[in-house]
mmCIF file of C-alpha atoms in Angstrom:
data_model
loop_
_atom_site.group_PDB
_atom_site.id
_atom_site.type_symbol
_atom_site.label_atom_id
_atom_site.label_comp_id
_atom_site.label_asym_id
_atom_site.label_seq_id
_atom_site.Cartn_x
_atom_site.Cartn_y
_atom_site.Cartn_z
ATOM 1 C CA MET A 159 -5.169 -20.745 -30.274
ATOM 2 C CA ASP A 160 -1.573 -19.713 -30.867
ATOM 3 C CA ILE A 161 -2.668 -16.818 -33.083
ATOM 4 C CA THR A 162 -5.126 -15.626 -30.444
ATOM 5 C CA TYR A 163 -2.445 -15.820 -27.774
ATOM 6 C CA LEU A 164 -0.004 -13.818 -29.900
ATOM 7 C CA GLU A 165 -2.644 -11.182 -30.623
ATOM 8 C CA ASN A 166 -3.474 -10.860 -26.927
ATOM 9 C CA GLU A 167 0.194 -10.648 -26.035
ATOM 10 C CA ARG A 168 0.766 -7.969 -28.663
ATOM 11 C CA ARG A 169 -2.231 -6.010 -27.404
ATOM 12 C CA ARG A 170 -1.049 -6.316 -23.805
ATOM 13 C CA LYS A 171 2.393 -5.001 -24.692
ATOM 14 C CA ALA A 172 0.913 -2.122 -26.683
ATOM 15 C CA ILE A 173 -1.211 -1.120 -23.674
ATOM 16 C CA LYS A 174 1.824 -1.386 -21.400
ATOM 17 C CA TYR A 175 4.006 0.757 -23.660
ATOM 18 C CA THR A 176 1.297 3.382 -24.049
ATOM 19 C CA THR A 177 0.765 3.492 -20.286
ATOM 20 C CA VAL A 178 4.487 3.864 -19.554
ATOM 21 C CA GLY A 179 4.873 6.617 -22.149
ATOM 22 C CA THR A 180 1.826 8.455 -20.839
ATOM 23 C CA VAL A 181 2.973 8.244 -17.221
ATOM 24 C CA LEU A 182 6.489 9.474 -18.070
ATOM 25 C CA GLY A 183 5.020 12.312 -20.139
ATOM 26 C CA LEU A 184 2.697 13.344 -17.293
ATOM 27 C CA LEU A 185 5.596 13.230 -14.826
ATOM 28 C CA ILE A 186 7.633 15.513 -17.097
ATOM 29 C CA ILE A 187 4.703 17.954 -17.330
ATOM 30 C CA THR A 188 4.310 17.863 -13.527
ATOM 31 C CA ALA A 189 8.032 18.462 -12.987
ATOM 32 C CA PHE A 190 7.876 21.238 -15.606
ATOM 33 C CA ILE A 191 5.096 23.017 -13.682
ATOM 34 C CA ILE A 192 6.860 22.582 -10.325
ATOM 35 C CA SER A 193 10.131 23.853 -11.787
ATOM 36 C CA MET A 194 8.430 27.027 -13.063
ATOM 37 C CA ASN A 195 7.399 27.745 -9.455
ATOM 38 C CA THR A 196 10.835 26.938 -7.998
ATOM 39 C CA GLY A 197 13.730 29.327 -7.568
ATOM 40 C CA TYR A 198 15.223 32.157 -5.565
ATOM 41 C CA MET A 199 12.300 34.405 -6.504
ATOM 42 C CA ARG A 200 9.171 32.567 -5.486
ATOM 43 C CA LEU A 201 6.301 32.528 -7.978
ATOM 44 C CA THR A 202 2.986 31.017 -6.954
ATOM 45 C CA PRO A 203 1.099 28.811 -9.460
ATOM 46 C CA PHE A 204 -1.414 31.632 -9.950
ATOM 47 C CA GLU A 205 1.375 34.159 -10.675
ATOM 48 C CA VAL A 206 2.964 31.750 -13.158
ATOM 49 C CA LEU A 207 -0.374 31.280 -14.906
ATOM 50 C CA LYS A 208 -0.939 35.040 -15.080
ATOM 51 C CA THR A 209 2.552 35.616 -16.446
ATOM 52 C CA LEU A 210 2.135 32.914 -19.100
ATOM 53 C CA PHE A 211 -0.951 34.737 -20.365
ATOM 54 C CA GLY A 212 0.784 38.131 -20.307
ATOM 55 C CA ALA A 213 -0.785 39.538 -17.124
ATOM 56 C CA GLY A 214 2.235 39.313 -14.808
ATOM 57 C CA THR A 215 4.610 42.072 -13.778
ATOM 58 C CA SER A 216 7.720 42.875 -15.830
ATOM 59 C CA LYS A 217 9.881 41.257 -13.144
ATOM 60 C CA GLN A 218 7.811 38.064 -13.184
ATOM 61 C CA HIS A 219 7.937 38.014 -16.981
ATOM 62 C CA LEU A 220 11.738 38.381 -16.917
ATOM 63 C CA VAL A 221 12.215 35.584 -14.362
ATOM 64 C CA LEU A 222 9.860 33.144 -16.063
ATOM 65 C CA PHE A 223 10.513 33.733 -19.775
ATOM 66 C CA GLU A 224 14.176 34.745 -19.759
ATOM 67 C CA PHE A 225 15.567 32.494 -17.016
ATOM 68 C CA ARG A 226 13.361 29.601 -15.948
ATOM 69 C CA LEU A 227 11.633 28.463 -19.131
ATOM 70 C CA PRO A 228 14.832 28.290 -21.266
ATOM 71 C CA ARG A 229 16.577 26.376 -18.500
ATOM 72 C CA ILE A 230 13.678 23.938 -18.112
ATOM 73 C CA VAL A 231 13.503 23.303 -21.862
ATOM 74 C CA ILE A 232 17.269 22.782 -22.052
ATOM 75 C CA SER A 233 17.150 20.357 -19.101
ATOM 76 C CA VAL A 234 14.570 18.192 -20.871
ATOM 77 C CA LEU A 235 16.406 18.304 -24.227
ATOM 78 C CA VAL A 236 19.827 17.577 -22.723
ATOM 79 C CA GLY A 237 18.450 14.759 -20.576
ATOM 80 C CA ALA A 238 16.716 13.158 -23.561
ATOM 81 C CA GLY A 239 19.790 13.495 -25.787
ATOM 82 C CA LEU A 240 22.233 12.058 -23.248
ATOM 83 C CA ALA A 241 19.922 9.156 -22.363
ATOM 84 C CA VAL A 242 19.444 8.172 -26.015
ATOM 85 C CA SER A 243 23.197 8.512 -26.588
ATOM 86 C CA GLY A 244 23.825 6.148 -23.669
ATOM 87 C CA CYS A 245 21.195 3.720 -24.963
ATOM 88 C CA ILE A 246 22.897 3.649 -28.367
ATOM 89 C CA LEU A 247 26.328 3.033 -26.838
ATOM 90 C CA GLN A 248 24.972 0.223 -24.668
ATOM 91 C CA GLY A 249 23.288 -1.380 -27.665
ATOM 92 C CA VAL A 250 26.191 -1.088 -30.093
ATOM 93 C CA SER A 251 28.845 -2.246 -27.620
ATOM 94 C CA ARG A 252 26.514 -4.739 -25.863
ATOM 95 C CA ASN A 253 27.838 -3.283 -22.625
ATOM 96 C CA ALA A 254 25.304 -2.342 -19.937
ATOM 97 C CA LEU A 255 27.814 0.062 -18.341
ATOM 98 C CA ALA A 256 28.403 2.195 -21.446
ATOM 99 C CA ASP A 257 27.645 5.894 -21.058
ATOM 100 C CA PRO A 258 29.066 8.965 -22.848
ATOM 101 C CA GLY A 259 30.296 10.367 -19.530
ATOM 102 C CA ILE A 260 31.905 7.177 -18.242
ATOM 103 C CA LEU A 261 33.492 6.391 -21.624
ATOM 104 C CA GLY A 262 35.159 9.811 -21.795
ATOM 105 C CA ILE A 263 33.172 11.169 -24.756
ATOM 106 C CA ASN A 264 31.832 14.014 -22.613
ATOM 107 C CA ALA A 265 35.391 14.792 -21.517
ATOM 108 C CA GLY A 266 36.524 15.039 -25.145
ATOM 109 C CA ALA A 267 33.693 17.452 -25.897
ATOM 110 C CA GLY A 268 34.600 19.413 -22.766
ATOM 111 C CA LEU A 269 38.231 19.721 -23.836
ATOM 112 C CA ALA A 270 37.116 21.298 -27.126
ATOM 113 C CA VAL A 271 34.948 23.764 -25.174
ATOM 114 C CA VAL A 272 37.820 24.706 -22.844
ATOM 115 C CA LEU A 273 40.206 25.177 -25.783
ATOM 116 C CA PHE A 274 37.643 27.417 -27.470
ATOM 117 C CA ILE A 275 37.201 29.510 -24.312
ATOM 118 C CA THR A 276 40.977 29.763 -23.855
ATOM 119 C CA TYR A 277 41.963 30.832 -27.369
ATOM 120 C CA MET A 278 38.790 32.457 -28.757
ATOM 121 C CA LYS A 279 37.956 35.057 -26.131
ATOM 122 C CA LYS A 280 35.941 37.373 -28.370
ATOM 123 C CA ALA A 281 33.869 35.070 -30.561
ATOM 124 C CA GLY A 282 30.641 36.876 -29.653
ATOM 125 C CA ILE A 283 27.180 35.512 -30.314
ATOM 126 C CA THR A 284 28.450 33.037 -32.915
ATOM 127 C CA SER A 285 30.102 31.059 -30.107
ATOM 128 C CA VAL A 286 26.674 29.807 -29.038
ATOM 129 C CA PHE A 287 26.282 28.002 -32.362
ATOM 130 C CA LEU A 288 29.957 27.083 -32.743
ATOM 131 C CA LEU A 289 30.140 25.252 -29.420
ATOM 132 C CA PRO A 290 28.105 22.180 -30.518
ATOM 133 C CA LEU A 291 30.248 21.823 -33.662
ATOM 134 C CA LEU A 292 33.501 22.136 -31.730
ATOM 135 C CA SER A 293 32.212 19.738 -29.085
ATOM 136 C CA LEU A 294 31.398 17.266 -31.857
ATOM 137 C CA VAL A 295 34.979 17.426 -33.119
ATOM 138 C CA GLY A 296 36.391 16.840 -29.632
ATOM 139 C CA ALA A 297 33.918 14.070 -28.815
ATOM 140 C CA GLY A 298 34.392 12.398 -32.198
ATOM 141 C CA LEU A 299 38.180 12.248 -31.924
ATOM 142 C CA THR A 300 37.933 10.957 -28.357
ATOM 143 C CA ALA A 301 35.384 8.293 -29.310
ATOM 144 C CA ALA A 302 37.556 7.159 -32.228
ATOM 145 C CA LEU A 303 40.546 6.799 -29.887
ATOM 146 C CA ILE A 304 38.582 4.926 -27.218
ATOM 147 C CA PHE A 305 36.892 2.479 -29.570
ATOM 148 C CA SER A 306 40.098 1.785 -31.496
ATOM 149 C CA LEU A 307 41.933 0.976 -28.253
ATOM 150 C CA ALA A 308 39.042 -1.144 -26.927
ATOM 151 C CA TYR A 309 38.608 -3.106 -30.163
ATOM 152 C CA LYS A 310 40.305 -6.476 -30.401
ATOM 153 C CA LYS A 311 40.636 -8.313 -33.689
ATOM 154 C CA ASN A 312 38.340 -11.348 -34.052
ATOM 155 C CA GLN A 313 36.635 -10.462 -30.745
ATOM 156 C CA GLY A 314 35.162 -7.026 -31.420
ATOM 157 C CA LEU A 315 34.599 -4.535 -28.631
ATOM 158 C CA MET A 316 35.542 -5.963 -25.246
ATOM 159 C CA PRO A 317 32.983 -4.705 -22.651
ATOM 160 C CA ILE A 318 35.266 -4.295 -19.624
ATOM 161 C CA ARG A 319 38.177 -3.143 -21.818
ATOM 162 C CA LEU A 320 35.882 -0.442 -23.225
ATOM 163 C CA ILE A 321 35.059 0.858 -19.737
ATOM 164 C CA LEU A 322 38.679 0.805 -18.567
ATOM 165 C CA VAL A 323 39.974 2.545 -21.693
ATOM 166 C CA GLY A 324 37.207 5.157 -21.425
ATOM 167 C CA ILE A 325 37.988 5.893 -17.793
ATOM 168 C CA ALA A 326 41.722 6.175 -18.544
ATOM 169 C CA VAL A 327 41.194 8.510 -21.516
ATOM 170 C CA ALA A 328 38.720 10.624 -19.530
ATOM 171 C CA ALA A 329 41.263 10.943 -16.701
ATOM 172 C CA GLY A 330 43.951 12.075 -19.135
ATOM 173 C CA ILE A 331 41.651 14.647 -20.752
ATOM 174 C CA SER A 332 40.560 15.941 -17.332
ATOM 175 C CA ALA A 333 44.208 16.459 -16.410
ATOM 176 C CA ALA A 334 44.766 18.372 -19.659
ATOM 177 C CA MET A 335 41.767 20.590 -18.887
ATOM 178 C CA ILE A 336 43.145 21.386 -15.436
ATOM 179 C CA VAL A 337 46.435 22.487 -17.028
ATOM 180 C CA LEU A 338 44.553 24.669 -19.512
ATOM 181 C CA THR A 339 42.526 26.377 -16.781
ATOM 182 C CA ILE A 340 45.745 27.752 -15.287
ATOM 183 C CA LYS A 341 45.983 30.116 -18.285
ATOM 184 C CA LEU A 342 42.462 31.474 -17.872
ATOM 185 C CA ASP A 343 41.532 34.802 -16.346
ATOM 186 C CA PRO A 344 39.255 34.713 -13.238
ATOM 187 C CA GLN A 345 36.025 35.163 -15.208
ATOM 188 C CA GLN A 346 36.844 32.403 -17.693
ATOM 189 C CA TYR A 347 38.067 30.150 -14.898
ATOM 190 C CA GLN A 348 34.783 30.551 -13.035
ATOM 191 C CA PHE A 349 32.824 29.668 -16.179
ATOM 192 C CA VAL A 350 34.913 26.534 -16.806
ATOM 193 C CA GLN A 351 34.454 25.347 -13.226
ATOM 194 C CA VAL A 352 30.691 25.840 -13.482
ATOM 195 C CA TRP A 353 30.706 23.972 -16.794
ATOM 196 C CA LEU A 354 32.772 21.075 -15.436
ATOM 197 C CA ALA A 355 30.413 20.704 -12.465
ATOM 198 C CA GLY A 356 27.558 20.092 -14.887
ATOM 199 C CA SER A 357 25.496 23.187 -14.315
ATOM 200 C CA ILE A 358 22.786 23.986 -16.875
ATOM 201 C CA TRP A 359 24.541 27.222 -17.767
ATOM 202 C CA GLY A 360 22.892 28.001 -21.113
ATOM 203 C CA THR A 361 19.862 29.751 -19.604
ATOM 204 C CA ASN A 362 18.524 31.754 -22.533
ATOM 205 C CA TRP A 363 16.717 31.010 -25.776
ATOM 206 C CA LYS A 364 19.890 31.281 -27.907
ATOM 207 C CA TYR A 365 21.127 28.029 -26.400
ATOM 208 C CA VAL A 366 17.768 26.372 -26.958
ATOM 209 C CA THR A 367 17.999 27.439 -30.622
ATOM 210 C CA ALA A 368 21.563 26.072 -30.853
ATOM 211 C CA LEU A 369 20.656 22.681 -29.357
ATOM 212 C CA LEU A 370 17.193 22.087 -30.815
ATOM 213 C CA PRO A 371 18.210 21.251 -34.439
ATOM 214 C CA TRP A 372 20.561 18.505 -33.223
ATOM 215 C CA ILE A 373 17.831 16.912 -31.108
ATOM 216 C CA VAL A 374 15.087 17.322 -33.728
ATOM 217 C CA ILE A 375 17.212 15.727 -36.468
ATOM 218 C CA LEU A 376 19.109 13.026 -34.571
ATOM 219 C CA LEU A 377 16.394 11.588 -32.312
ATOM 220 C CA PRO A 378 13.930 10.759 -35.145
ATOM 221 C CA TYR A 379 16.822 9.284 -37.155
ATOM 222 C CA VAL A 380 17.830 7.028 -34.252
ATOM 223 C CA PHE A 381 14.212 6.007 -33.618
ATOM 224 C CA TYR A 382 13.894 5.144 -37.314
ATOM 225 C CA LYS A 383 16.956 2.893 -37.018
ATOM 226 C CA SER A 384 15.645 1.113 -33.900
ATOM 227 C CA ARG A 385 15.153 -2.220 -35.709
ATOM 228 C CA ILE A 386 18.869 -2.300 -36.503
ATOM 229 C CA PHE A 387 19.666 -2.347 -32.777
ATOM 230 C CA ASN A 388 17.448 -5.379 -32.244
ATOM 231 C CA VAL A 389 19.294 -7.214 -35.021
ATOM 232 C CA LEU A 390 22.713 -6.238 -33.620
ATOM 233 C CA GLN A 391 21.799 -7.784 -30.270
ATOM 234 C CA LEU A 392 21.774 -11.202 -31.995
ATOM 235 C CA GLY A 393 25.500 -10.937 -32.640
ATOM 236 C CA ASP A 394 27.534 -9.942 -35.677
ATOM 237 C CA HIS A 395 27.353 -13.299 -37.454
ATOM 238 C CA ALA A 396 23.574 -13.554 -37.115
ATOM 239 C CA ALA A 397 23.153 -9.909 -38.171
ATOM 240 C CA VAL A 398 25.273 -10.445 -41.284
ATOM 241 C CA GLY A 399 23.260 -13.563 -42.049
ATOM 242 C CA LEU A 400 20.084 -11.480 -41.942
ATOM 243 C CA GLY A 401 21.533 -9.086 -44.511
ATOM 244 C CA THR A 402 22.567 -6.248 -42.176
ATOM 245 C CA PRO A 403 25.768 -4.325 -43.069
ATOM 246 C CA VAL A 404 26.999 -4.500 -39.476
ATOM 247 C CA GLU A 405 30.078 -2.284 -39.571
ATOM 248 C CA ARG A 406 28.392 0.452 -41.596
ATOM 249 C CA GLU A 407 25.300 0.520 -39.361
ATOM 250 C CA ARG A 408 27.430 0.438 -36.212
ATOM 251 C CA LEU A 409 29.440 3.422 -37.447
ATOM 252 C CA LYS A 410 26.236 5.365 -38.200
ATOM 253 C CA MET A 411 24.816 4.668 -34.747
ATOM 254 C CA LEU A 412 28.069 5.523 -32.976
ATOM 255 C CA SER A 413 28.251 8.783 -34.931
ATOM 256 C CA ALA A 414 24.691 9.647 -33.872
ATOM 257 C CA ALA A 415 25.502 8.837 -30.225
ATOM 258 C CA VAL A 416 28.624 11.006 -30.262
ATOM 259 C CA ALA A 417 26.789 13.899 -31.958
ATOM 260 C CA LEU A 418 23.961 13.763 -29.413
ATOM 261 C CA ALA A 419 26.360 13.687 -26.471
ATOM 262 C CA ALA A 420 28.554 16.475 -27.887
ATOM 263 C CA SER A 421 25.680 18.872 -28.599
ATOM 264 C CA CYS A 422 24.142 18.263 -25.168
ATOM 265 C CA VAL A 423 27.459 18.693 -23.359
ATOM 266 C CA ALA A 424 28.139 21.951 -25.227
ATOM 267 C CA VAL A 425 24.989 23.492 -23.737
ATOM 268 C CA GLY A 426 24.494 21.529 -20.511
ATOM 269 C CA GLY A 427 28.059 21.135 -19.284
ATOM 270 C CA GLY A 428 29.851 18.029 -18.037
ATOM 271 C CA ILE A 429 26.813 16.063 -16.871
ATOM 272 C CA GLY A 430 27.419 12.346 -16.407
ATOM 273 C CA PHE A 431 25.364 9.242 -15.553
ATOM 274 C CA VAL A 432 22.182 10.374 -17.367
ATOM 275 C CA GLY A 433 23.166 8.131 -20.281
ATOM 276 C CA LEU A 434 23.568 5.259 -17.828
ATOM 277 C CA ILE A 435 20.494 5.648 -15.623
ATOM 278 C CA GLY A 436 17.968 6.700 -18.280
ATOM 279 C CA PRO A 437 18.271 3.583 -20.497
ATOM 280 C CA HIS A 438 18.365 1.223 -17.501
ATOM 281 C CA LEU A 439 15.229 2.766 -16.043
ATOM 282 C CA ALA A 440 13.516 2.566 -19.443
ATOM 283 C CA ARG A 441 14.584 -1.053 -19.921
ATOM 284 C CA ARG A 442 13.001 -2.009 -16.603
ATOM 285 C CA LEU A 443 9.763 -0.334 -17.664
ATOM 286 C CA VAL A 444 9.383 -1.421 -21.304
ATOM 287 C CA GLY A 445 11.829 -4.268 -21.877
ATOM 288 C CA PRO A 446 14.692 -4.689 -24.379
ATOM 289 C CA SER A 447 12.925 -3.918 -27.689
ATOM 290 C CA TYR A 448 14.626 -0.814 -29.085
ATOM 291 C CA GLN A 449 11.494 0.377 -30.902
ATOM 292 C CA VAL A 450 10.109 1.361 -27.495
ATOM 293 C CA LEU A 451 13.331 1.428 -25.460
ATOM 294 C CA LEU A 452 14.811 4.423 -27.300
ATOM 295 C CA PRO A 453 11.744 6.718 -26.902
ATOM 296 C CA ALA A 454 11.317 5.577 -23.287
ATOM 297 C CA SER A 455 14.988 6.371 -22.618
ATOM 298 C CA ALA A 456 14.480 9.886 -24.014
ATOM 299 C CA LEU A 457 11.499 10.455 -21.702
ATOM 300 C CA ALA A 458 13.280 8.961 -18.685
ATOM 301 C CA GLY A 459 16.432 11.029 -19.305
ATOM 302 C CA GLY A 460 14.460 14.248 -19.762
ATOM 303 C CA LEU A 461 12.530 13.600 -16.540
ATOM 304 C CA LEU A 462 15.684 12.692 -14.585
ATOM 305 C CA LEU A 463 17.611 15.822 -15.552
ATOM 306 C CA LEU A 464 14.625 18.134 -15.061
ATOM 307 C CA VAL A 465 14.024 16.754 -11.562
ATOM 308 C CA ALA A 466 17.760 16.963 -10.745
ATOM 309 C CA ASP A 467 17.936 20.590 -11.930
ATOM 310 C CA THR A 468 14.810 21.517 -9.946
ATOM 311 C CA LEU A 469 16.225 19.900 -6.798
ATOM 312 C CA GLY A 470 19.571 21.633 -7.305
ATOM 313 C CA ARG A 471 17.842 25.021 -7.457
ATOM 314 C CA SER A 472 15.580 24.451 -4.467
ATOM 315 C CA VAL A 473 17.317 22.320 -1.822
ATOM 316 C CA MET A 474 19.891 24.864 -0.608
ATOM 317 C CA GLN A 475 18.410 28.256 -1.542
ATOM 318 C CA PRO A 476 19.730 30.881 -2.071
ATOM 319 C CA SER A 477 22.737 28.739 -3.078
ATOM 320 C CA GLU A 478 22.468 26.354 -6.005
ATOM 321 C CA ILE A 479 23.792 22.813 -6.381
ATOM 322 C CA PRO A 480 25.017 22.108 -9.945
ATOM 323 C CA THR A 481 22.732 19.685 -11.735
ATOM 324 C CA GLY A 482 25.630 17.381 -12.569
ATOM 325 C CA ILE A 483 26.391 16.899 -8.887
ATOM 326 C CA VAL A 484 22.769 15.998 -8.102
ATOM 327 C CA VAL A 485 22.788 13.430 -10.931
ATOM 328 C CA ALA A 486 26.163 12.067 -9.731
ATOM 329 C CA ILE A 487 24.788 11.560 -6.220
ATOM 330 C CA ILE A 488 22.179 9.282 -7.777
ATOM 331 C CA GLY A 489 24.295 7.811 -10.552
ATOM 332 C CA ALA A 490 27.577 6.901 -8.840
ATOM 333 C CA PRO A 491 26.063 4.318 -6.446
ATOM 334 C CA TYR A 492 23.993 2.894 -9.287
ATOM 335 C CA PHE A 493 27.096 2.560 -11.475
ATOM 336 C CA LEU A 494 28.894 0.669 -8.708
ATOM 337 C CA TYR A 495 25.860 -1.593 -8.317
ATOM 338 C CA LEU A 496 25.841 -2.377 -12.032
ATOM 339 C CA LEU A 497 29.613 -2.928 -12.037
ATOM 340 C CA ALA A 498 29.270 -5.390 -9.146
ATOM 341 C CA LYS A 499 26.575 -7.304 -11.083
ATOM 342 C CA SER A 500 28.472 -7.318 -14.358
ATOM 343 C CA LYS A 501 29.804 -10.693 -15.475
ATOM 344 C CA ALA A 502 31.744 -9.334 -18.449
#
């Protein structure tokens, strides 16, 4: 009887996970199609279909293939990367409020980008591929500082201490970026302001090419390590008792989270809250098991950022609301709600 019950329960969960994944995938496809039809230049579904098959005008081809499609693809990739990064940080720190934006990791990556723009004015096309690497350096140093300050001997990472240290470090880095922007010429200053607002500014295929290897390599690696997260949730002593090298695995996962956040920030700008909302939404849909939570977070994050970018381009035409602001409108109240519920 017990075996039959367990089999039925396993089958029920498998059906639930498959249904959730399918629904999220269909929602992303729907948002993808709507986003292709949305923008300052209106394209009907029929015109989009014709253009996709090579029968559209040169203007329609330019708008769809050179502006909208790269931006849509980047929105999905950045959303997925940031959400998985947030899920990793929440799992490793056992802090439901952890997020690469809130913890200041995004700010560290942003500082590296601003320094690059300030002192390397003529880097040319190579800058597209250098930005993720430089962002990784900035994010990595910032993460090391934050986690070292939040760590307390014999107690590990303190959840509320981690949030407070992250907010303080992010505020200091933001102040440094403001000072740096004073030295920029008007064109550079405008770019930095757009970047800081969280606009999906990398709207051509070069940026897709620069971001894609990071996502393709890191996401499967994190999914492969999903069982480690489940063990870590039992606590360090229990994990060590089960034969898990806790500190080494934690360092690997934190490195993956920082690399995901840095590469996404380099292309997508200073977008926050996706790493907070995506994992929480996924956890409500599929539960706490990281084998399904991590892929669900990627789908939820991709959907969230794609919808936010589409809304930002369509609500106030011909003006455009930066995607980061749309996400913040959703994310800030949710963060306060989670903070009010937190018992840590």
